[in-house]
Amino acid sequence: MLAFTPSEIDEIDALWRSLPYDHMWTGWAAAGESPDQVWIFRTRAHWRRFPLKKVETGYTLSDEKGRRVIRAASLQELLSAVEAIPGLDPTSKP
């Protein structure tokens, strides 16, 4: 896996902070100075946590079971990717 640069982490934070307070993307987290994974959090109605990883061709976003669901060429595309993933079936269990 490739590590995120500090400027990419800053860009993720700027994207998140540019959203309205009631947006489905509720936050993000990363550990360390150059993490190889960032977690994207959405409201419970829309799922909860998605691992974001950097790959040679851009970024991948996986679901909670580790299945890749989105590939984005840029972090700007990430925002659309987060919004495009459907919510959980309300009758399913996490």
Short mmCIF file of the N, C-alpha and C atoms (twelve columns), coordinates in Angstrom:
data_MODEL
# 
_entry.id   MODEL 
# 
loop_
_atom_site.group_PDB 
_atom_site.id 
_atom_site.type_symbol 
_atom_site.label_atom_id 
_atom_site.label_alt_id 
_atom_site.label_comp_id 
_atom_site.label_asym_id 
_atom_site.label_seq_id 
_atom_site.Cartn_x 
_atom_site.Cartn_y 
_atom_site.Cartn_z 
_atom_site.pdbx_PDB_model_num 
ATOM 1   N N  . MET A 1  0.830   -1.188 0.000   1 
ATOM 2   C CA . MET A 1  0.000   0.000  0.000   1 
ATOM 3   C C  . MET A 1  0.872   1.248  0.000   1 
ATOM 4   N N  . LEU A 2  0.367   2.286  -0.576  1 
ATOM 5   C CA . LEU A 2  1.059   3.563  -0.611  1 
ATOM 6   C C  . LEU A 2  0.596   4.425  0.564   1 
ATOM 7   N N  . ALA A 3  1.490   5.243  1.078   1 
ATOM 8   C CA . ALA A 3  1.161   6.126  2.188   1 
ATOM 9   C C  . ALA A 3  0.592   7.444  1.674   1 
ATOM 10  N N  . PHE A 4  -0.335  8.004  2.440   1 
ATOM 11  C CA . PHE A 4  -0.875  9.325  2.140   1 
ATOM 12  C C  . PHE A 4  0.155   10.374 2.549   1 
ATOM 13  N N  . THR A 5  0.297   11.399 1.736   1 
ATOM 14  C CA . THR A 5  1.199   12.494 2.067   1 
ATOM 15  C C  . THR A 5  0.475   13.479 2.986   1 
ATOM 16  N N  . PRO A 6  1.216   14.300 3.704   1 
ATOM 17  C CA . PRO A 6  0.557   15.323 4.528   1 
ATOM 18  C C  . PRO A 6  -0.367  16.231 3.700   1 
ATOM 19  N N  . SER A 7  0.015   16.547 2.457   1 
ATOM 20  C CA . SER A 7  -0.852  17.411 1.639   1 
ATOM 21  C C  . SER A 7  -2.148  16.688 1.259   1 
ATOM 22  N N  . GLU A 8  -2.100  15.379 1.056   1 
ATOM 23  C CA . GLU A 8  -3.328  14.624 0.770   1 
ATOM 24  C C  . GLU A 8  -4.227  14.588 1.998   1 
ATOM 25  N N  . ILE A 9  -3.634  14.431 3.173   1 
ATOM 26  C CA . ILE A 9  -4.419  14.455 4.411   1 
ATOM 27  C C  . ILE A 9  -5.067  15.824 4.568   1 
ATOM 28  N N  . ASP A 10 -4.327  16.875 4.291   1 
ATOM 29  C CA . ASP A 10 -4.894  18.232 4.356   1 
ATOM 30  C C  . ASP A 10 -6.035  18.392 3.358   1 
ATOM 31  N N  . GLU A 11 -5.894  17.813 2.173   1 
ATOM 32  C CA . GLU A 11 -6.948  17.905 1.159   1 
ATOM 33  C C  . GLU A 11 -8.205  17.150 1.592   1 
ATOM 34  N N  . ILE A 12 -8.040  15.974 2.194   1 
ATOM 35  C CA . ILE A 12 -9.185  15.222 2.720   1 
ATOM 36  C C  . ILE A 12 -9.904  16.057 3.771   1 
ATOM 37  N N  . ASP A 13 -9.129  16.668 4.672   1 
ATOM 38  C CA . ASP A 13 -9.722  17.498 5.713   1 
ATOM 39  C C  . ASP A 13 -10.450 18.702 5.119   1 
ATOM 40  N N  . ALA A 14 -9.859  19.343 4.125   1 
ATOM 41  C CA . ALA A 14 -10.492 20.507 3.485   1 
ATOM 42  C C  . ALA A 14 -11.791 20.108 2.778   1 
ATOM 43  N N  . LEU A 15 -11.782 18.950 2.097   1 
ATOM 44  C CA . LEU A 15 -13.011 18.473 1.450   1 
ATOM 45  C C  . LEU A 15 -14.107 18.271 2.481   1 
ATOM 46  N N  . TRP A 16 -13.755 17.605 3.573   1 
ATOM 47  C CA . TRP A 16 -14.738 17.326 4.619   1 
ATOM 48  C C  . TRP A 16 -15.262 18.616 5.248   1 
ATOM 49  N N  . ARG A 17 -14.377 19.550 5.527   1 
ATOM 50  C CA . ARG A 17 -14.795 20.811 6.163   1 
ATOM 51  C C  . ARG A 17 -15.628 21.698 5.232   1 
ATOM 52  N N  . SER A 18 -15.546 21.471 3.935   1 
ATOM 53  C CA . SER A 18 -16.317 22.281 2.986   1 
ATOM 54  C C  . SER A 18 -17.780 21.838 2.886   1 
ATOM 55  N N  . LEU A 19 -18.116 20.726 3.498   1 
ATOM 56  C CA . LEU A 19 -19.470 20.186 3.408   1 
ATOM 57  C C  . LEU A 19 -20.418 20.848 4.394   1 
ATOM 58  N N  . PRO A 20 -21.718 20.862 4.095   1 
ATOM 59  C CA . PRO A 20 -22.687 21.376 5.063   1 
ATOM 60  C C  . PRO A 20 -22.718 20.483 6.306   1 
ATOM 61  N N  . TYR A 21 -23.118 21.052 7.437   1 
ATOM 62  C CA . TYR A 21 -23.079 20.325 8.709   1 
ATOM 63  C C  . TYR A 21 -23.922 19.054 8.706   1 
ATOM 64  N N  . ASP A 22 -24.955 18.976 7.880   1 
ATOM 65  C CA . ASP A 22 -25.838 17.809 7.884   1 
ATOM 66  C C  . ASP A 22 -25.520 16.817 6.754   1 
ATOM 67  N N  . HIS A 23 -24.345 16.929 6.155   1 
ATOM 68  C CA . HIS A 23 -23.952 16.021 5.082   1 
ATOM 69  C C  . HIS A 23 -23.776 14.608 5.627   1 
ATOM 70  N N  . MET A 24 -23.966 13.590 4.773   1 
ATOM 71  C CA . MET A 24 -23.837 12.201 5.205   1 
ATOM 72  C C  . MET A 24 -22.414 11.834 5.613   1 
ATOM 73  N N  . TRP A 25 -21.398 12.537 5.094   1 
ATOM 74  C CA . TRP A 25 -20.015 12.276 5.478   1 
ATOM 75  C C  . TRP A 25 -19.787 12.988 6.803   1 
ATOM 76  N N  . THR A 26 -19.767 12.241 7.889   1 
ATOM 77  C CA . THR A 26 -19.727 12.844 9.220   1 
ATOM 78  C C  . THR A 26 -18.333 13.061 9.771   1 
ATOM 79  N N  . GLY A 27 -17.310 12.470 9.147   1 
ATOM 80  C CA . GLY A 27 -15.951 12.671 9.642   1 
ATOM 81  C C  . GLY A 27 -14.959 11.749 8.974   1 
ATOM 82  N N  . TRP A 28 -13.715 11.833 9.430   1 
ATOM 83  C CA . TRP A 28 -12.657 10.992 8.909   1 
ATOM 84  C C  . TRP A 28 -11.599 10.851 9.995   1 
ATOM 85  N N  . ALA A 29 -10.733 9.852  9.858   1 
ATOM 86  C CA . ALA A 29 -9.660  9.636  10.827  1 
ATOM 87  C C  . ALA A 29 -8.493  8.940  10.143  1 
ATOM 88  N N  . ALA A 30 -7.312  9.198  10.660  1 
ATOM 89  C CA . ALA A 30 -6.086  8.542  10.188  1 
ATOM 90  C C  . ALA A 30 -5.127  8.483  11.359  1 
ATOM 91  N N  . ALA A 31 -4.248  7.492  11.343  1 
ATOM 92  C CA . ALA A 31 -3.261  7.352  12.416  1 
ATOM 93  C C  . ALA A 31 -1.857  7.519  11.850  1 
ATOM 94  N N  . GLY A 32 -1.056  8.331  12.509  1 
ATOM 95  C CA . GLY A 32 0.328   8.511  12.099  1 
ATOM 96  C C  . GLY A 32 0.531   9.665  11.149  1 
ATOM 97  N N  . GLU A 33 1.801   9.968  10.900  1 
ATOM 98  C CA . GLU A 33 2.152   11.098 10.040  1 
ATOM 99  C C  . GLU A 33 1.911   10.796 8.566   1 
ATOM 100 N N  . SER A 34 2.186   9.577  8.138   1 
ATOM 101 C CA . SER A 34 1.970   9.152  6.750   1 
ATOM 102 C C  . SER A 34 1.189   7.841  6.740   1 
ATOM 103 N N  . PRO A 35 -0.096  7.903  7.021   1 
ATOM 104 C CA . PRO A 35 -0.892  6.672  7.116   1 
ATOM 105 C C  . PRO A 35 -1.075  6.001  5.760   1 
ATOM 106 N N  . ASP A 36 -1.253  4.687  5.772   1 
ATOM 107 C CA . ASP A 36 -1.545  3.984  4.521   1 
ATOM 108 C C  . ASP A 36 -3.040  3.719  4.379   1 
ATOM 109 N N  . GLN A 37 -3.813  4.187  5.352   1 
ATOM 110 C CA . GLN A 37 -5.272  4.039  5.300   1 
ATOM 111 C C  . GLN A 37 -5.911  5.193  6.050   1 
ATOM 112 N N  . VAL A 38 -7.022  5.685  5.508   1 
ATOM 113 C CA . VAL A 38 -7.821  6.727  6.139   1 
ATOM 114 C C  . VAL A 38 -9.231  6.168  6.249   1 
ATOM 115 N N  . TRP A 39 -9.908  6.416  7.366   1 
ATOM 116 C CA . TRP A 39 -11.283 5.952  7.512   1 
ATOM 117 C C  . TRP A 39 -12.227 7.118  7.262   1 
ATOM 118 N N  . ILE A 40 -13.223 6.868  6.419   1 
ATOM 119 C CA . ILE A 40 -14.266 7.843  6.115   1 
ATOM 120 C C  . ILE A 40 -15.518 7.384  6.858   1 
ATOM 121 N N  . PHE A 41 -16.128 8.275  7.620   1 
ATOM 122 C CA . PHE A 41 -17.318 7.937  8.395   1 
ATOM 123 C C  . PHE A 41 -18.548 8.605  7.796   1 
ATOM 124 N N  . ARG A 42 -19.619 7.836  7.707   1 
ATOM 125 C CA . ARG A 42 -20.913 8.375  7.269   1 
ATOM 126 C C  . ARG A 42 -21.938 8.129  8.348   1 
ATOM 127 N N  . THR A 43 -23.053 8.810  8.252   1 
ATOM 128 C CA . THR A 43 -24.117 8.639  9.230   1 
ATOM 129 C C  . THR A 43 -24.602 7.195  9.220   1 
ATOM 130 N N  . ARG A 44 -25.143 6.742  10.321  1 
ATOM 131 C CA . ARG A 44 -25.589 5.355  10.454  1 
ATOM 132 C C  . ARG A 44 -26.579 4.968  9.360   1 
ATOM 133 N N  . ALA A 45 -27.433 5.882  8.961   1 
ATOM 134 C CA . ALA A 45 -28.421 5.581  7.927   1 
ATOM 135 C C  . ALA A 45 -27.779 5.300  6.573   1 
ATOM 136 N N  . HIS A 46 -26.536 5.676  6.411   1 
ATOM 137 C CA . HIS A 46 -25.853 5.525  5.124   1 
ATOM 138 C C  . HIS A 46 -24.626 4.634  5.204   1 
ATOM 139 N N  . TRP A 47 -24.452 3.892  6.220   1 
ATOM 140 C CA . TRP A 47 -23.307 3.055  6.596   1 
ATOM 141 C C  . TRP A 47 -22.463 3.850  7.555   1 
ATOM 142 N N  . ARG A 48 -21.402 3.254  8.018   1 
ATOM 143 C CA . ARG A 48 -20.635 3.920  9.054   1 
ATOM 144 C C  . ARG A 48 -19.187 4.215  8.693   1 
ATOM 145 N N  . ARG A 49 -18.386 3.216  8.368   1 
ATOM 146 C CA . ARG A 49 -16.950 3.446  8.196   1 
ATOM 147 C C  . ARG A 49 -16.461 2.786  6.913   1 
ATOM 148 N N  . PHE A 50 -15.688 3.533  6.138   1 
ATOM 149 C CA . PHE A 50 -15.139 3.039  4.887   1 
ATOM 150 C C  . PHE A 50 -13.630 3.242  4.875   1 
ATOM 151 N N  . PRO A 51 -12.838 2.179  4.702   1 
ATOM 152 C CA . PRO A 51 -11.394 2.369  4.560   1 
ATOM 153 C C  . PRO A 51 -11.055 2.965  3.190   1 
ATOM 154 N N  . LEU A 52 -10.275 4.019  3.203   1 
ATOM 155 C CA . LEU A 52 -9.784  4.667  1.990   1 
ATOM 156 C C  . LEU A 52 -8.310  4.335  1.869   1 
ATOM 157 N N  . LYS A 53 -7.901  3.827  0.714   1 
ATOM 158 C CA . LYS A 53 -6.504  3.472  0.490   1 
ATOM 159 C C  . LYS A 53 -6.001  4.138  -0.778  1 
ATOM 160 N N  . LYS A 54 -4.726  4.427  -0.773  1 
ATOM 161 C CA . LYS A 54 -4.070  5.031  -1.932  1 
ATOM 162 C C  . LYS A 54 -3.454  3.902  -2.755  1 
ATOM 163 N N  . VAL A 55 -3.702  3.924  -4.069  1 
ATOM 164 C CA . VAL A 55 -3.140  2.934  -4.987  1 
ATOM 165 C C  . VAL A 55 -2.449  3.678  -6.131  1 
ATOM 166 N N  . GLU A 56 -1.748  2.946  -6.970  1 
ATOM 167 C CA . GLU A 56 -0.998  3.564  -8.073  1 
ATOM 168 C C  . GLU A 56 -1.869  4.455  -8.962  1 
ATOM 169 N N  . THR A 57 -3.126  4.069  -9.161  1 
ATOM 170 C CA . THR A 57 -3.999  4.797  -10.084 1 
ATOM 171 C C  . THR A 57 -4.931  5.797  -9.394  1 
ATOM 172 N N  . GLY A 58 -4.779  5.992  -8.100  1 
ATOM 173 C CA . GLY A 58 -5.643  6.929  -7.387  1 
ATOM 174 C C  . GLY A 58 -5.964  6.436  -5.990  1 
ATOM 175 N N  . TYR A 59 -7.253  6.218  -5.739  1 
ATOM 176 C CA . TYR A 59 -7.728  5.866  -4.403  1 
ATOM 177 C C  . TYR A 59 -8.835  4.830  -4.518  1 
ATOM 178 N N  . THR A 60 -8.928  3.968  -3.511  1 
ATOM 179 C CA . THR A 60 -10.030 3.008  -3.457  1 
ATOM 180 C C  . THR A 60 -10.740 3.162  -2.124  1 
ATOM 181 N N  . LEU A 61 -12.030 2.992  -2.161  1 
ATOM 182 C CA . LEU A 61 -12.871 3.056  -0.979  1 
ATOM 183 C C  . LEU A 61 -13.551 1.704  -0.856  1 
ATOM 184 N N  . SER A 62 -13.469 1.091  0.314   1 
ATOM 185 C CA . SER A 62 -14.059 -0.231 0.534   1 
ATOM 186 C C  . SER A 62 -15.230 -0.128 1.500   1 
ATOM 187 N N  . ASP A 63 -16.063 -1.170 1.508   1 
ATOM 188 C CA . ASP A 63 -17.153 -1.204 2.481   1 
ATOM 189 C C  . ASP A 63 -16.633 -1.802 3.788   1 
ATOM 190 N N  . GLU A 64 -17.526 -1.951 4.757   1 
ATOM 191 C CA . GLU A 64 -17.120 -2.437 6.073   1 
ATOM 192 C C  . GLU A 64 -16.609 -3.876 6.051   1 
ATOM 193 N N  . LYS A 65 -16.913 -4.608 4.999   1 
ATOM 194 C CA . LYS A 65 -16.444 -5.992 4.891   1 
ATOM 195 C C  . LYS A 65 -15.168 -6.096 4.065   1 
ATOM 196 N N  . GLY A 66 -14.603 -4.970 3.678   1 
ATOM 197 C CA . GLY A 66 -13.348 -4.959 2.939   1 
ATOM 198 C C  . GLY A 66 -13.495 -5.101 1.435   1 
ATOM 199 N N  . ARG A 67 -14.712 -5.103 0.922   1 
ATOM 200 C CA . ARG A 67 -14.934 -5.201 -0.526  1 
ATOM 201 C C  . ARG A 67 -14.780 -3.812 -1.136  1 
ATOM 202 N N  . ARG A 68 -13.945 -3.722 -2.166  1 
ATOM 203 C CA . ARG A 68 -13.754 -2.433 -2.831  1 
ATOM 204 C C  . ARG A 68 -15.053 -2.051 -3.531  1 
ATOM 205 N N  . VAL A 69 -15.527 -0.850 -3.255  1 
ATOM 206 C CA . VAL A 69 -16.776 -0.401 -3.861  1 
ATOM 207 C C  . VAL A 69 -16.591 0.793  -4.793  1 
ATOM 208 N N  . ILE A 70 -15.525 1.555  -4.605  1 
ATOM 209 C CA . ILE A 70 -15.311 2.749  -5.422  1 
ATOM 210 C C  . ILE A 70 -13.823 2.896  -5.709  1 
ATOM 211 N N  . ARG A 71 -13.520 3.289  -6.925  1 
ATOM 212 C CA . ARG A 71 -12.153 3.672  -7.299  1 
ATOM 213 C C  . ARG A 71 -12.256 5.121  -7.782  1 
ATOM 214 N N  . ALA A 72 -11.432 5.998  -7.218  1 
ATOM 215 C CA . ALA A 72 -11.438 7.410  -7.593  1 
ATOM 216 C C  . ALA A 72 -10.039 7.812  -8.043  1 
ATOM 217 N N  . ALA A 73 -9.960  8.566  -9.121  1 
ATOM 218 C CA . ALA A 73 -8.671  9.007  -9.643  1 
ATOM 219 C C  . ALA A 73 -8.077  10.146 -8.818  1 
ATOM 220 N N  . SER A 74 -8.940  10.923 -8.151  1 
ATOM 221 C CA . SER A 74 -8.459  12.055 -7.358  1 
ATOM 222 C C  . SER A 74 -9.256  12.140 -6.065  1 
ATOM 223 N N  . LEU A 75 -8.720  12.907 -5.127  1 
ATOM 224 C CA . LEU A 75 -9.446  13.082 -3.869  1 
ATOM 225 C C  . LEU A 75 -10.724 13.879 -4.076  1 
ATOM 226 N N  . GLN A 76 -10.748 14.772 -5.057  1 
ATOM 227 C CA . GLN A 76 -11.976 15.514 -5.347  1 
ATOM 228 C C  . GLN A 76 -13.084 14.549 -5.762  1 
ATOM 229 N N  . GLU A 77 -12.741 13.522 -6.538  1 
ATOM 230 C CA . GLU A 77 -13.727 12.503 -6.928  1 
ATOM 231 C C  . GLU A 77 -14.198 11.704 -5.727  1 
ATOM 232 N N  . LEU A 78 -13.396 11.681 -4.672  1 
ATOM 233 C CA . LEU A 78 -13.755 10.934 -3.466  1 
ATOM 234 C C  . LEU A 78 -15.085 11.417 -2.903  1 
ATOM 235 N N  . LEU A 79 -15.299 12.716 -2.887  1 
ATOM 236 C CA . LEU A 79 -16.537 13.259 -2.341  1 
ATOM 237 C C  . LEU A 79 -17.747 12.693 -3.081  1 
ATOM 238 N N  . SER A 80 -17.696 12.675 -4.396  1 
ATOM 239 C CA . SER A 80 -18.794 12.093 -5.172  1 
ATOM 240 C C  . SER A 80 -18.932 10.605 -4.886  1 
ATOM 241 N N  . ALA A 81 -17.794 9.938  -4.688  1 
ATOM 242 C CA . ALA A 81 -17.820 8.508  -4.405  1 
ATOM 243 C C  . ALA A 81 -18.502 8.228  -3.073  1 
ATOM 244 N N  . VAL A 82 -18.193 9.024  -2.074  1 
ATOM 245 C CA . VAL A 82 -18.809 8.841  -0.753  1 
ATOM 246 C C  . VAL A 82 -20.316 9.040  -0.858  1 
ATOM 247 N N  . GLU A 83 -20.746 10.019 -1.619  1 
ATOM 248 C CA . GLU A 83 -22.177 10.297 -1.769  1 
ATOM 249 C C  . GLU A 83 -22.880 9.230  -2.598  1 
ATOM 250 N N  . ALA A 84 -22.166 8.570  -3.515  1 
ATOM 251 C CA . ALA A 84 -22.791 7.620  -4.433  1 
ATOM 252 C C  . ALA A 84 -23.032 6.245  -3.829  1 
ATOM 253 N N  . ILE A 85 -22.356 5.901  -2.753  1 
ATOM 254 C CA . ILE A 85 -22.535 4.572  -2.155  1 
ATOM 255 C C  . ILE A 85 -23.896 4.532  -1.480  1 
ATOM 256 N N  . PRO A 86 -24.713 3.539  -1.816  1 
ATOM 257 C CA . PRO A 86 -26.046 3.473  -1.213  1 
ATOM 258 C C  . PRO A 86 -25.981 3.155  0.276   1 
ATOM 259 N N  . GLY A 87 -27.006 3.539  0.999   1 
ATOM 260 C CA . GLY A 87 -27.102 3.232  2.420   1 
ATOM 261 C C  . GLY A 87 -27.415 1.758  2.637   1 
ATOM 262 N N  . LEU A 88 -27.283 1.339  3.881   1 
ATOM 263 C CA . LEU A 88 -27.614 -0.024 4.240   1 
ATOM 264 C C  . LEU A 88 -29.117 -0.252 4.186   1 
ATOM 265 N N  . ASP A 89 -29.499 -1.470 3.937   1 
ATOM 266 C CA . ASP A 89 -30.890 -1.862 4.066   1 
ATOM 267 C C  . ASP A 89 -31.233 -1.754 5.550   1 
ATOM 268 N N  . PRO A 90 -32.267 -0.982 5.916   1 
ATOM 269 C CA . PRO A 90 -32.582 -0.783 7.327   1 
ATOM 270 C C  . PRO A 90 -32.908 -2.078 8.071   1 
ATOM 271 N N  . THR A 91 -33.215 -3.132 7.350   1 
ATOM 272 C CA . THR A 91 -33.525 -4.390 8.022   1 
ATOM 273 C C  . THR A 91 -32.299 -5.258 8.232   1 
ATOM 274 N N  . SER A 92 -31.140 -4.851 7.650   1 
ATOM 275 C CA . SER A 92 -29.925 -5.649 7.824   1 
ATOM 276 C C  . SER A 92 -29.222 -5.270 9.117   1 
ATOM 277 N N  . LYS A 93 -28.382 -6.162 9.607   1 
ATOM 278 C CA . LYS A 93 -27.621 -5.900 10.827  1 
ATOM 279 C C  . LYS A 93 -26.190 -5.560 10.450  1 
ATOM 280 N N  . PRO A 94 -25.554 -4.593 11.165  1 
ATOM 281 C CA . PRO A 94 -24.173 -4.206 10.844  1 
ATOM 282 C C  . PRO A 94 -23.186 -5.311 11.111  1 
# 
